[in-house]
mmCIF file of C-alpha atoms and ligand atoms in Angstrom:
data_model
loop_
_atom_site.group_PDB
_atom_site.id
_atom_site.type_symbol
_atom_site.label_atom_id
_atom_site.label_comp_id
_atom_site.label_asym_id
_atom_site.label_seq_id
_atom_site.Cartn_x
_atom_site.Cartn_y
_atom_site.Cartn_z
ATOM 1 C CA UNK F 1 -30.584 -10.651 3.912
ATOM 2 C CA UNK F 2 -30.525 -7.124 1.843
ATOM 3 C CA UNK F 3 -27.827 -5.099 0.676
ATOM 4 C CA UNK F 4 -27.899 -1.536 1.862
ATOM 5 C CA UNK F 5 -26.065 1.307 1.066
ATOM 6 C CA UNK F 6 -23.909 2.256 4.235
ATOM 7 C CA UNK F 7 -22.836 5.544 5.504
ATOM 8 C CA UNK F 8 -18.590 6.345 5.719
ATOM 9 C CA UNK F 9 -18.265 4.626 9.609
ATOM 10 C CA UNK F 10 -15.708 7.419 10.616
ATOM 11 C CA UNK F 11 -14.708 9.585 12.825
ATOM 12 C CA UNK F 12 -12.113 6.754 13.748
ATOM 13 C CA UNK F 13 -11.217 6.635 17.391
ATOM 14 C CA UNK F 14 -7.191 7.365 17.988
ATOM 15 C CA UNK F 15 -6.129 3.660 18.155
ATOM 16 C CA UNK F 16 -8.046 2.087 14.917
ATOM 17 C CA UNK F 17 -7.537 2.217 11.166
ATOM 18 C CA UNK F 18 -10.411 1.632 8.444
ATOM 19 C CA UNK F 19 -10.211 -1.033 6.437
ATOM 20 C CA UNK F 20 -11.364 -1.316 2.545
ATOM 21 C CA UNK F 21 -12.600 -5.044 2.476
ATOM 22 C CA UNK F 22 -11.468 -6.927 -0.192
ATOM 23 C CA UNK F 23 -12.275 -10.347 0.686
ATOM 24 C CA UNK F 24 -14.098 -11.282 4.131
ATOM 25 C CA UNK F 25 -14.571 -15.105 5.219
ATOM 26 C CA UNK F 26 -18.269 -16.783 5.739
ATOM 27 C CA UNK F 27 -18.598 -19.204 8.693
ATOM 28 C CA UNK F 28 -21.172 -20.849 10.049
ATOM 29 C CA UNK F 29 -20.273 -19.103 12.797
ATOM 30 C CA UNK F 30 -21.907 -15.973 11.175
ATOM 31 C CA UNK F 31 -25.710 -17.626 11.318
ATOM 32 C CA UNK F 32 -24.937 -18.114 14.723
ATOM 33 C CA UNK F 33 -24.383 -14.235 14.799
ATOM 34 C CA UNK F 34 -27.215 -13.945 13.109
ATOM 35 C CA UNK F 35 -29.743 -15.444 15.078
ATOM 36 C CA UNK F 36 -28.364 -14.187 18.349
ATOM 37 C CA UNK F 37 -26.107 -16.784 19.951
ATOM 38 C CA UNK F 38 -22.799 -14.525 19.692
ATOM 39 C CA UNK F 39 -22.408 -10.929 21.067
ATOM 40 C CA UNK F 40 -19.917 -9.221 18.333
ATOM 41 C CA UNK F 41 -20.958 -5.794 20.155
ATOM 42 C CA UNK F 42 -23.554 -4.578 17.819
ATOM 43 C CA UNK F 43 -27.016 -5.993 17.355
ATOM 44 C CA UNK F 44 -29.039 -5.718 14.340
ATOM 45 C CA UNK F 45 -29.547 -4.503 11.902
ATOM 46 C CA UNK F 46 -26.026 -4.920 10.721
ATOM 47 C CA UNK F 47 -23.523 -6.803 8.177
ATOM 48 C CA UNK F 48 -22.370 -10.092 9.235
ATOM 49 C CA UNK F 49 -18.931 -11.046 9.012
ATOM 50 C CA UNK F 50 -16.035 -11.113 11.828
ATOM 51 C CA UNK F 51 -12.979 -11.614 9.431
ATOM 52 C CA UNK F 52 -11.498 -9.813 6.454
ATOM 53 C CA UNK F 53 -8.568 -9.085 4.327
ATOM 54 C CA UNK F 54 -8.487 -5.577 2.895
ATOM 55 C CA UNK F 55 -6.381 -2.477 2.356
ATOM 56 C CA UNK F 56 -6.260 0.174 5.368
ATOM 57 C CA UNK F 57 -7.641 3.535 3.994
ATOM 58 C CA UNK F 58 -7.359 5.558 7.185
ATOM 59 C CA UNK F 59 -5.950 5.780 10.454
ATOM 60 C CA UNK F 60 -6.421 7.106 13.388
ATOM 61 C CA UNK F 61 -4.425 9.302 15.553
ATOM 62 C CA UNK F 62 -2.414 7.270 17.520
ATOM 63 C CA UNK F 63 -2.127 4.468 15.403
ATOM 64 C CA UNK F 64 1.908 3.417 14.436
ATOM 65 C CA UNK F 65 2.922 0.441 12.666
ATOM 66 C CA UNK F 66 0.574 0.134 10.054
ATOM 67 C CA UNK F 67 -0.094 2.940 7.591
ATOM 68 C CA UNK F 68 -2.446 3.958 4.735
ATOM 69 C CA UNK F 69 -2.385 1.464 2.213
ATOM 70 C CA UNK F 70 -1.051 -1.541 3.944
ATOM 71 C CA UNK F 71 -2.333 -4.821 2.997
ATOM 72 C CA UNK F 72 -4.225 -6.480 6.048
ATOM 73 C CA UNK F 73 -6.168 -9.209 7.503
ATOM 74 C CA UNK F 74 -7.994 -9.099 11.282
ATOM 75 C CA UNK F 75 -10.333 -10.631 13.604
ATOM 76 C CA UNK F 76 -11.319 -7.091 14.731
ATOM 77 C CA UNK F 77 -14.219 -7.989 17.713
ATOM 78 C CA UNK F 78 -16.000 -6.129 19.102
ATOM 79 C CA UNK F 79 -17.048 -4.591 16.419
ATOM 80 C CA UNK F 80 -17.857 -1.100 16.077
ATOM 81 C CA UNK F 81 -19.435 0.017 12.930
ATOM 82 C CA UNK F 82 -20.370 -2.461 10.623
ATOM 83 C CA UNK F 83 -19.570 -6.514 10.272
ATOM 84 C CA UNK F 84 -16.373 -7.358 7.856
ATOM 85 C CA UNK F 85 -19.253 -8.029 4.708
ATOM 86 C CA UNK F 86 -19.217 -4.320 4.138
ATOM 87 C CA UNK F 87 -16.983 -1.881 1.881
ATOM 88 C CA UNK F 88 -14.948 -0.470 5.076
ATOM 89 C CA UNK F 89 -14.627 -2.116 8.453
ATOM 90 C CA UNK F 90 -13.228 0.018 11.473
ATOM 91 C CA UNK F 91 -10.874 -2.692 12.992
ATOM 92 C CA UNK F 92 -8.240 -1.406 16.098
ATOM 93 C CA UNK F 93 -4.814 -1.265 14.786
ATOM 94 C CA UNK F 94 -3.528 -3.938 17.085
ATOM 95 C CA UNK F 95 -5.819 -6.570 15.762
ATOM 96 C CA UNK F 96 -4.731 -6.131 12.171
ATOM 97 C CA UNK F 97 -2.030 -8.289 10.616
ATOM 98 C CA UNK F 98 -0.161 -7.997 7.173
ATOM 99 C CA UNK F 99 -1.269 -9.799 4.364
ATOM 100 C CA UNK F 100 1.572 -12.283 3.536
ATOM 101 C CA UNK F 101 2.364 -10.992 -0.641
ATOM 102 C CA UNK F 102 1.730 -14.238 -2.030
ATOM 103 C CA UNK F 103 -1.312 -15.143 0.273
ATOM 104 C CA UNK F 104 -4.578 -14.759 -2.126
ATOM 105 C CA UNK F 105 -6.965 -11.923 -0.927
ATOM 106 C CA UNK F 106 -9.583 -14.850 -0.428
ATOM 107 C CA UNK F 107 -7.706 -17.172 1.853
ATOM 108 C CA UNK F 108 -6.452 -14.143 3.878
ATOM 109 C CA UNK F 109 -10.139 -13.091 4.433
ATOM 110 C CA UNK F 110 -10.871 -16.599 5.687
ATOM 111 C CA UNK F 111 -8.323 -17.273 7.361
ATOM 112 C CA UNK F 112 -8.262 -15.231 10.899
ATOM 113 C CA UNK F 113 -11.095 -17.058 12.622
ATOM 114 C CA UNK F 114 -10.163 -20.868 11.812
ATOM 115 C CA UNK F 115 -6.520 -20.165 12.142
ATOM 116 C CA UNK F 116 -6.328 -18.395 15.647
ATOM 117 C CA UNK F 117 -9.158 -21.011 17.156
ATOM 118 C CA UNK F 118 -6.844 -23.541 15.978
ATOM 119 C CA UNK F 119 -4.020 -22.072 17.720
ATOM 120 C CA UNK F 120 -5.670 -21.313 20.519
ATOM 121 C CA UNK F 121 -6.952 -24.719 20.967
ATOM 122 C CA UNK F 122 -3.412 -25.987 20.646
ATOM 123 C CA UNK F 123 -2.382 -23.310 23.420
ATOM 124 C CA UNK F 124 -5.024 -24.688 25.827
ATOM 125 C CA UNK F 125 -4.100 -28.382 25.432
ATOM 126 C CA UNK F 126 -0.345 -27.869 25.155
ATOM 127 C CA UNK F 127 0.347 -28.388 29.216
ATOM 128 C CA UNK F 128 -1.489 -31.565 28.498
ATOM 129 C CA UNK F 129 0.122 -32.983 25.693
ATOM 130 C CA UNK F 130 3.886 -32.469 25.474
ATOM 131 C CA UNK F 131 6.135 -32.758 22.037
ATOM 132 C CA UNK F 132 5.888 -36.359 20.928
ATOM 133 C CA UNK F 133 2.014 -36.719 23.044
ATOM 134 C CA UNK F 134 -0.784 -37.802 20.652
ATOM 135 C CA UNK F 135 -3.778 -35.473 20.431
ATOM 136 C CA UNK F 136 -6.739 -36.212 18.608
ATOM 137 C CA UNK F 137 -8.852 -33.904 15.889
ATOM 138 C CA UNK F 138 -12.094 -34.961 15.407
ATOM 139 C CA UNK F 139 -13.302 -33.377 12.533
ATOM 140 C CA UNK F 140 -10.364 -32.505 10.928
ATOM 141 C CA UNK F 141 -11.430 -32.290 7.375
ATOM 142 C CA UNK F 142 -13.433 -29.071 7.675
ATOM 143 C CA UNK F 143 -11.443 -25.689 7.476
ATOM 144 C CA UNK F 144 -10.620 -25.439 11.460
ATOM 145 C CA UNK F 145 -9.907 -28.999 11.490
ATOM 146 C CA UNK F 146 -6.643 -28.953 8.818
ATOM 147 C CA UNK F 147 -5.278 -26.005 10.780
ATOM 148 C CA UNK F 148 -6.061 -27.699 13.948
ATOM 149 C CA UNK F 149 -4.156 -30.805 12.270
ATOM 150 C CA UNK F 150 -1.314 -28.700 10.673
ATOM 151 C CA UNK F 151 -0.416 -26.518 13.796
ATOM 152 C CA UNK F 152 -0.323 -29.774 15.785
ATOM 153 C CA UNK F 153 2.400 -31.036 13.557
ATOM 154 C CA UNK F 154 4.331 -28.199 13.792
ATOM 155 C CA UNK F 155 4.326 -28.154 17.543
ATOM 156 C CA UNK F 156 5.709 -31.502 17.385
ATOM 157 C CA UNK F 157 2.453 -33.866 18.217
ATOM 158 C CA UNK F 158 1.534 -37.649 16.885
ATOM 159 C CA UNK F 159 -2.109 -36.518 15.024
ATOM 160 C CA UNK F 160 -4.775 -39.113 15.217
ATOM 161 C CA UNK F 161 -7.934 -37.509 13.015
ATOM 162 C CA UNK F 162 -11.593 -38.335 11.992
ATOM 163 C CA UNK F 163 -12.233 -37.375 9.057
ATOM 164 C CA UNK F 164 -15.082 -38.505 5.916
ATOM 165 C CA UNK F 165 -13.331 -40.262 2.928
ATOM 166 C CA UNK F 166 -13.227 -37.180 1.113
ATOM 167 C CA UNK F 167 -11.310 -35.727 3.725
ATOM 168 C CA UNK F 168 -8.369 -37.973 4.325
ATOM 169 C CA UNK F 169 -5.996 -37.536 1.904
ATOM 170 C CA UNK F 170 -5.664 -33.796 2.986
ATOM 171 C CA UNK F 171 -5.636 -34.424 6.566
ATOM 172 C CA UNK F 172 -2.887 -36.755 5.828
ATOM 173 C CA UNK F 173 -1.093 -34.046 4.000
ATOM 174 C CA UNK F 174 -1.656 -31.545 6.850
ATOM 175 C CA UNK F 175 0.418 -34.269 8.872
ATOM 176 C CA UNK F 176 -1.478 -36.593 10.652
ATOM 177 C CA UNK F 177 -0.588 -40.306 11.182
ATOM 178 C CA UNK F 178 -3.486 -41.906 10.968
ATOM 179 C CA UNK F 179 -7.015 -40.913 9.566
ATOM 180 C CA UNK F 180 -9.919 -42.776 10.876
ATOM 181 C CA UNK F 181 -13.208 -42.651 9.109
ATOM 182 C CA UNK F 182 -16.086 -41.076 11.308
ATOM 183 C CA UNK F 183 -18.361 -43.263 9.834
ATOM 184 C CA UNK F 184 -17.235 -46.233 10.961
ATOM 185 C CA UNK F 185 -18.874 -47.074 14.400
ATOM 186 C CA UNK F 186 -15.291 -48.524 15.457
ATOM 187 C CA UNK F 187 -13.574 -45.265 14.988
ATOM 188 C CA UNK F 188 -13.131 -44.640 18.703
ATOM 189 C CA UNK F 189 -12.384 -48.205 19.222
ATOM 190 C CA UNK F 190 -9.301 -47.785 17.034
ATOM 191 C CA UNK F 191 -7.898 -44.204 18.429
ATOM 192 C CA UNK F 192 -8.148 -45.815 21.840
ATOM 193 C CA UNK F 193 -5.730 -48.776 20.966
ATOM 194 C CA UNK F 194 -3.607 -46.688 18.625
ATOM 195 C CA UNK F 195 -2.912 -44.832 21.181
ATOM 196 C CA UNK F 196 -2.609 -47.499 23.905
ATOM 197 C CA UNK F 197 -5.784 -46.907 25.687
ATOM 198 C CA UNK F 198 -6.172 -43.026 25.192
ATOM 199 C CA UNK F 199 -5.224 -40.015 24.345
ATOM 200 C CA UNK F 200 -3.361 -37.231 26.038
ATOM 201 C CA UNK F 201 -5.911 -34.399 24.707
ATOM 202 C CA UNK F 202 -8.933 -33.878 22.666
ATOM 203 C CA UNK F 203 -9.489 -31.161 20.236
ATOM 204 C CA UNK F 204 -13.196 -31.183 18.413
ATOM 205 C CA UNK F 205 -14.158 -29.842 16.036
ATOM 206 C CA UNK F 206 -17.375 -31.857 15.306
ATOM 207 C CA UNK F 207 -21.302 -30.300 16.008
ATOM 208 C CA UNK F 208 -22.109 -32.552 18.694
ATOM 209 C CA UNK F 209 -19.163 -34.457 19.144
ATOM 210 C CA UNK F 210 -17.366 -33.851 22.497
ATOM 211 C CA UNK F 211 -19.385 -36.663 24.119
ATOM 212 C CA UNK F 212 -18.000 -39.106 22.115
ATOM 213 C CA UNK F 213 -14.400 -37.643 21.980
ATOM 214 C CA UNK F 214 -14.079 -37.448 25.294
ATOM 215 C CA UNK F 215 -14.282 -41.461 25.325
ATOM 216 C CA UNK F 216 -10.876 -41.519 23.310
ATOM 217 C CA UNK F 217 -9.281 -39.409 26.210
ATOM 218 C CA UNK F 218 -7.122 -41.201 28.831
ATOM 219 C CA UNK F 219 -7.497 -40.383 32.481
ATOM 220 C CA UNK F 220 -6.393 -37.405 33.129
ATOM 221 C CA UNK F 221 -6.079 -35.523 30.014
ATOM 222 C CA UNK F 222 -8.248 -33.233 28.246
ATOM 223 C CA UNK F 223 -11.008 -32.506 26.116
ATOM 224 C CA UNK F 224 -11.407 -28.962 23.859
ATOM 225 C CA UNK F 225 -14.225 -28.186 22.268
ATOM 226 C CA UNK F 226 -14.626 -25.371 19.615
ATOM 227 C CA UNK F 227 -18.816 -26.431 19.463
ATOM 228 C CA UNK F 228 -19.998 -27.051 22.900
ATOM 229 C CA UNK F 229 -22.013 -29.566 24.013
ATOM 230 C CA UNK F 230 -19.016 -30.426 26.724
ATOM 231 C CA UNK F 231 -20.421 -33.993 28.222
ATOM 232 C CA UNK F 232 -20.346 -33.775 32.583
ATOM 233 C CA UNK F 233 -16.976 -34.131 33.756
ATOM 234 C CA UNK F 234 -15.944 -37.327 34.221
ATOM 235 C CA UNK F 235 -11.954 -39.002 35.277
ATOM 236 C CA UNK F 236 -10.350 -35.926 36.287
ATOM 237 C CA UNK F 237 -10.492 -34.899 32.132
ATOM 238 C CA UNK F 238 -10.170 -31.274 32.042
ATOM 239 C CA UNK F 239 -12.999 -30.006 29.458
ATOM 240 C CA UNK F 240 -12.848 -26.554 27.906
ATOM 241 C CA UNK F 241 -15.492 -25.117 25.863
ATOM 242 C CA UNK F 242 -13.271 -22.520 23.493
ATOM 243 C CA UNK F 243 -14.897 -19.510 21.640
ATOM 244 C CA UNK F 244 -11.964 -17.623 19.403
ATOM 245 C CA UNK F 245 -10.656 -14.376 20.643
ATOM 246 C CA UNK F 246 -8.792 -11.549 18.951
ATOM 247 C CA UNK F 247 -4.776 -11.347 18.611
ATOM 248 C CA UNK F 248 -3.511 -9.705 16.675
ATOM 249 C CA UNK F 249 -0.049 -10.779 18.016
ATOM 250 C CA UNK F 250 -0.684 -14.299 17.206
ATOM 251 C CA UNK F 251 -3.000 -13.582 13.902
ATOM 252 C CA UNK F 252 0.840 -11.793 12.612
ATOM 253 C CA UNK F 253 2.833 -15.334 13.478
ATOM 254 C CA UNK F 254 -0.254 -17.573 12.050
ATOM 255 C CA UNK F 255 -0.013 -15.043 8.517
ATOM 256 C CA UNK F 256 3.709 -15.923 8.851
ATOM 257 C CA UNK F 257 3.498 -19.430 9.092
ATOM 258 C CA UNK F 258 0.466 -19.107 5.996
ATOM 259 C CA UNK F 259 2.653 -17.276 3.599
ATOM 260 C CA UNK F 260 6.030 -19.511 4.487
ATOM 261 C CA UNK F 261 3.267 -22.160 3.426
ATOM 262 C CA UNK F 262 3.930 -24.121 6.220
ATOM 263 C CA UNK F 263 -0.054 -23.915 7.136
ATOM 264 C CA UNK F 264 -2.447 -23.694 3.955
ATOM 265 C CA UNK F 265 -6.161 -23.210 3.611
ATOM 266 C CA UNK F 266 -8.442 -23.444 0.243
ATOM 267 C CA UNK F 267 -11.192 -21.259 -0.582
ATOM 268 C CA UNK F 268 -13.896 -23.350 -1.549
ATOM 269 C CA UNK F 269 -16.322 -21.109 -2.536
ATOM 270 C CA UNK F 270 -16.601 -16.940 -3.409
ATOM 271 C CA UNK F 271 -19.621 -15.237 -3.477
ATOM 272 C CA UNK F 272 -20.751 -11.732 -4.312
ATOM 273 C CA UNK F 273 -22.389 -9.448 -1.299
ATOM 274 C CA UNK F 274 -26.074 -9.788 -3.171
ATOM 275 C CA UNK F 275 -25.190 -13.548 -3.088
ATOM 276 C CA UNK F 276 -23.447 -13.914 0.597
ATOM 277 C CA UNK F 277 -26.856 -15.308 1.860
ATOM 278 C CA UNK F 278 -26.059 -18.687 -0.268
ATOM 279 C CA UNK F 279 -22.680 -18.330 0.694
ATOM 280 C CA UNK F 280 -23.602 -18.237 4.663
ATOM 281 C CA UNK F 281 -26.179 -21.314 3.443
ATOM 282 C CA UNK F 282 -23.076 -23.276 2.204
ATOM 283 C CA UNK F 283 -21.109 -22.916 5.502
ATOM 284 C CA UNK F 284 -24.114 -23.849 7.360
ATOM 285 C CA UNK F 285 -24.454 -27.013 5.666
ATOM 286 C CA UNK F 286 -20.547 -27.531 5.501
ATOM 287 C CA UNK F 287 -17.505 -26.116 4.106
ATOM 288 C CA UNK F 288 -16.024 -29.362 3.862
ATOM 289 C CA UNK F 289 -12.457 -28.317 4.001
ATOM 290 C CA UNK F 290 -12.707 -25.598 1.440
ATOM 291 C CA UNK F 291 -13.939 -21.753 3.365
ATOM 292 C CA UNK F 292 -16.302 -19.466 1.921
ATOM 293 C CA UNK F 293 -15.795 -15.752 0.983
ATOM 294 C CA UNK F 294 -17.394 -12.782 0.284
ATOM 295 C CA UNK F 295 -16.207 -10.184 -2.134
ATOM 296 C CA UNK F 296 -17.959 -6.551 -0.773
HETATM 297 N N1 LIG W 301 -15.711 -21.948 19.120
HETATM 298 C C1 LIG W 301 -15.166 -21.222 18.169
HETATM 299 O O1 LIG W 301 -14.626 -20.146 18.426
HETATM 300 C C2 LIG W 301 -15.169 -21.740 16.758
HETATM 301 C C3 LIG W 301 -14.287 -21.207 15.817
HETATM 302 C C4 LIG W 301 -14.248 -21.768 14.540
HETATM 303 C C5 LIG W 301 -15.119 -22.814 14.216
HETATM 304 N N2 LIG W 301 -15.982 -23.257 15.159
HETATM 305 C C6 LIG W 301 -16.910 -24.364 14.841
HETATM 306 O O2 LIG W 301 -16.175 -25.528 14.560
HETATM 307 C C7 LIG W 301 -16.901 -26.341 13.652
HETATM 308 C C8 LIG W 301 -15.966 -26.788 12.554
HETATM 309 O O3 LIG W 301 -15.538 -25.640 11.845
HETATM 310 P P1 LIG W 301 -14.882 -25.810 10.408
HETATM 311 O O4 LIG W 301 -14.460 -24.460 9.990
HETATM 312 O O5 LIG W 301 -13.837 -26.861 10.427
HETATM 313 O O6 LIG W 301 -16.161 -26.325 9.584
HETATM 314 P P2 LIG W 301 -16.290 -26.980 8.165
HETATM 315 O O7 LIG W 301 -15.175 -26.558 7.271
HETATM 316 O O8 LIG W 301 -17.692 -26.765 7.740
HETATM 317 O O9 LIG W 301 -16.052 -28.536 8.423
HETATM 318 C C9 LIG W 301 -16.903 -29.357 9.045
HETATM 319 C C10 LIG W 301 -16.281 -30.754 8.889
HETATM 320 O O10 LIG W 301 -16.860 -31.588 9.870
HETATM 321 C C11 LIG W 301 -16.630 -32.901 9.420
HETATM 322 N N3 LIG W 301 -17.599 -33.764 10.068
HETATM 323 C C12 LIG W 301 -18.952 -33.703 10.009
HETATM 324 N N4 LIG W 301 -19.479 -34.656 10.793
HETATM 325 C C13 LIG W 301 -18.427 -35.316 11.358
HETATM 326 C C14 LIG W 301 -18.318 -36.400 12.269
HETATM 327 N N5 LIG W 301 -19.405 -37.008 12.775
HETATM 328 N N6 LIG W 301 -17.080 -36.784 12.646
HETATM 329 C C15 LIG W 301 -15.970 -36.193 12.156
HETATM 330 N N7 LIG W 301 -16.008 -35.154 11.284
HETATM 331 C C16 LIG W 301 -17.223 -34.742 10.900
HETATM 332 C C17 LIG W 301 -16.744 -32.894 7.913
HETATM 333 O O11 LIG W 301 -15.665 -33.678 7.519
HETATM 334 P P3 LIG W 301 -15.499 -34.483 6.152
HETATM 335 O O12 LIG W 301 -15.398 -33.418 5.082
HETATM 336 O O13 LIG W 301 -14.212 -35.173 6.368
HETATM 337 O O14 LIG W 301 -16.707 -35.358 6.007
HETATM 338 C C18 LIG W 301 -16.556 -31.404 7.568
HETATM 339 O O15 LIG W 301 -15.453 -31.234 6.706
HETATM 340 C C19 LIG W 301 -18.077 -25.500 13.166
HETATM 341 O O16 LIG W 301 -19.253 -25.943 13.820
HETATM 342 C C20 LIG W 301 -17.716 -24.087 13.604
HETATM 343 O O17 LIG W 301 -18.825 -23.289 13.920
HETATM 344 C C21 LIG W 301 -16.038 -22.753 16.404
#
C-alpha cells in the first residue's frame, strides 16, 4: 500500500457532489476489494475504501438538496474517481446522507456499509419473520452483527445471538434475549429448543457459518448470509447470499435512527492514511465489535 498524491477528480458529472473525506470506514470487506473479489467499478491502481463521512465541496449541475458545505456520509458505488481513503471522493448526490450533528465524524465514516447490510438483511427476511418471530444473528458481536441485532429489535423481533464472551454484554444491550456462546459446541442445540425446534429466519454474519446456521432454521424459513458459503438447499429454507447495495434513501433513515441513538456503533480503532494498511490488517483479523477508520 503507498500513499500518492492524487489529481482534483473533477469535472463532476450534473448529478454528483465532491466530497472532502473526513473520516472513511475500513472493512474487511476492503481486502476483498483489494485482491479482486468485488467490482466497485474501478480496478487498480486505486484507493480503497467504499464509505465515508466528509464535507461536500462541490456540486454538480443538477444536484438539489444538498449544497456546498453540508455535512455527509455515503455508500457512493460504483465508484468513479478514487476509493473513500482519499482527500475528495466524487459520490452521486442521491447516495449521500446528512451527518446526524452529534454523530462523531468516525462512526459516520463507518457506519454506511454495516448499517444498510444490516437493514437490508432485515428487509429480506422480514416476509419470513413477522413482529414477535424470533430470528437469529450469528455473529452478532462484530460491527454488522450489533446493527443486525439492534434493527431487529426495533422492528419488533425476539433476538437469539452467538456471540464470544467478550461480546455478550453488548449484544444484550443492542436487545437481544438470549446470547449463546459460539464456542460452545451446544450452541445450536440451545437456539433450536429456545425457540421450540427452530427459527423463523437466519441472518449470518459469521465467515463460514451459514452451514451451521441453517441447522437452527425451522422448515420453511430462511437463511441470509452477508459471507457466502450458502450450504445446498435443503427443507424448502429460502437461502440468500446478500452483498450491500447503495441507498441513499435508507442510509438518511439509518443516520436518523444513529443520531436519535436508537442504533449505536463504536469506533474501535483510527488510523492515519500512511497507516490504513494496519488498519485494513485489523479488520481482516477482526473488528470485534469496535470499526476501523481512516483519517485522509
Ligand atoms: N455481504 C456484504 O455485503 C457484507 C457487508 C458487511 C459485512 N460483511 C461481512 O460480514 C462479516 C461480519 O462483519 P462485521 O462488520 O460484523 O465484522 P467484525 O466486526 O470483524 O466482527 C466479526 C465478529 O465475528 C464474531 N465471530 C467470529 N467467529 C464466530 C463464530 N464462529 N460464531 C459467532 N461469531 C463469531 C466475533 O465475535 P466475538 O467478538 O463475539 O467473538 C467478531 O466480533 C465480515 O466477514 C464482513 O466481510 C458482508
Amino acid at each position: 500500500m503507498e500513499v500518492l498524491d492524487l489529481p482534483d477528480p473533477r469535472p463532476l458529472i450534473a448529478d454528483e457532489v465532491l466530497v472532502e473525506v473526513v473520516a472513511a470506514g475500513v472493512g474487511n470487506w476492503d481486502d476483498i476489494v483489494r485482491t479482486g473479489g468485488w467490482d466497485v467499478g474501478i480496478g487498480p491502481p486505486l484507493a480503497l475504501g467504499v464509505e465515508a463521512a466528509g464535507r461536500i465541496v462541490a456540486v454538480g449541475d443538477e444536484v438539489t438538496g444538498v449544497a456546498v458545505g453540508d455535512e455527509v456520509m455515503t455508500h457512493p458505488l460504483p465508484l468513479r474517481g478514487q476509493g473513500a481513503w482519499a482527500e475528495l471522493l466524487i459520490a452521486p448526490a442521491a447516495l449521500v446522507a446528512r451527518r446526524p450533528p452529534n454523530v462523531s465524524w468516525e462512526v459516520a465514516g463507518a457506519f454506511p456499509v454495516p448499517a444498510l447490510t444490516a437493514d437490508q438483511v432485515l428487509e429480506c427476511v422480514s416476509e419470513h419473520v413477522p413482529e414477535g418471530g424470533t430470528l437469529l444473528v450469528h455473529g452478532a458481536g462484530g460491527v454488522t452483527g450489533i446493527l443486525l441485532v439492534e434493527l431487529a429489535a426495533l422492528r419488533g423481533l425476539r433476538v437469539l445471538a452467538t456471540a464470544g464472551p467478550s461480546g455478550r454484554e453488548r449484544v444484550l444491550a443492542a436487545g437481544a434475549q438470549e446470547v449463546l456462546d459460539y464456542h460452545d459446541a451446544s450452541w445450536l442445540q440451545e437456539v433450536r429448543r429456545l425457540s421450540g425446534g427452530g427459527v423463523a429466519a437466519a441472518a449470518n454474519a459469521v465467515r463460514g457459518g451459514a452451514a451451521q446456521a441453517v441447522d437452527a432454521v425451522a422448515d420453511g424459513g430462511c437463511l441470509v448470509t452477508i459471507t457466502s458459503g450458502l450450504p445446498a438447499r435443503e427443507r424448502d429454507i429460502t437461502m440468500v447470499d446478500l452483498y450491500v447495495h447503495p441507498d441513499g434513501d435508507r442510509l438518511a433513515a439509518l443516520a436518523a435512527l444513529l443520531g436519535e441513538g436508537r442504533l449505536t456503533m463504536s469506533v474501535g480503532a483510527s488510523y492515519p492514511l500512511e497507516e490504513a494498511g494496519a488498519g485494513l490488517a485489523r479488520a481482516v483479523s477482526g473488528a470485534r465489535g469496535g470499526a476501523g477508520v481512516v483519517l485522509p
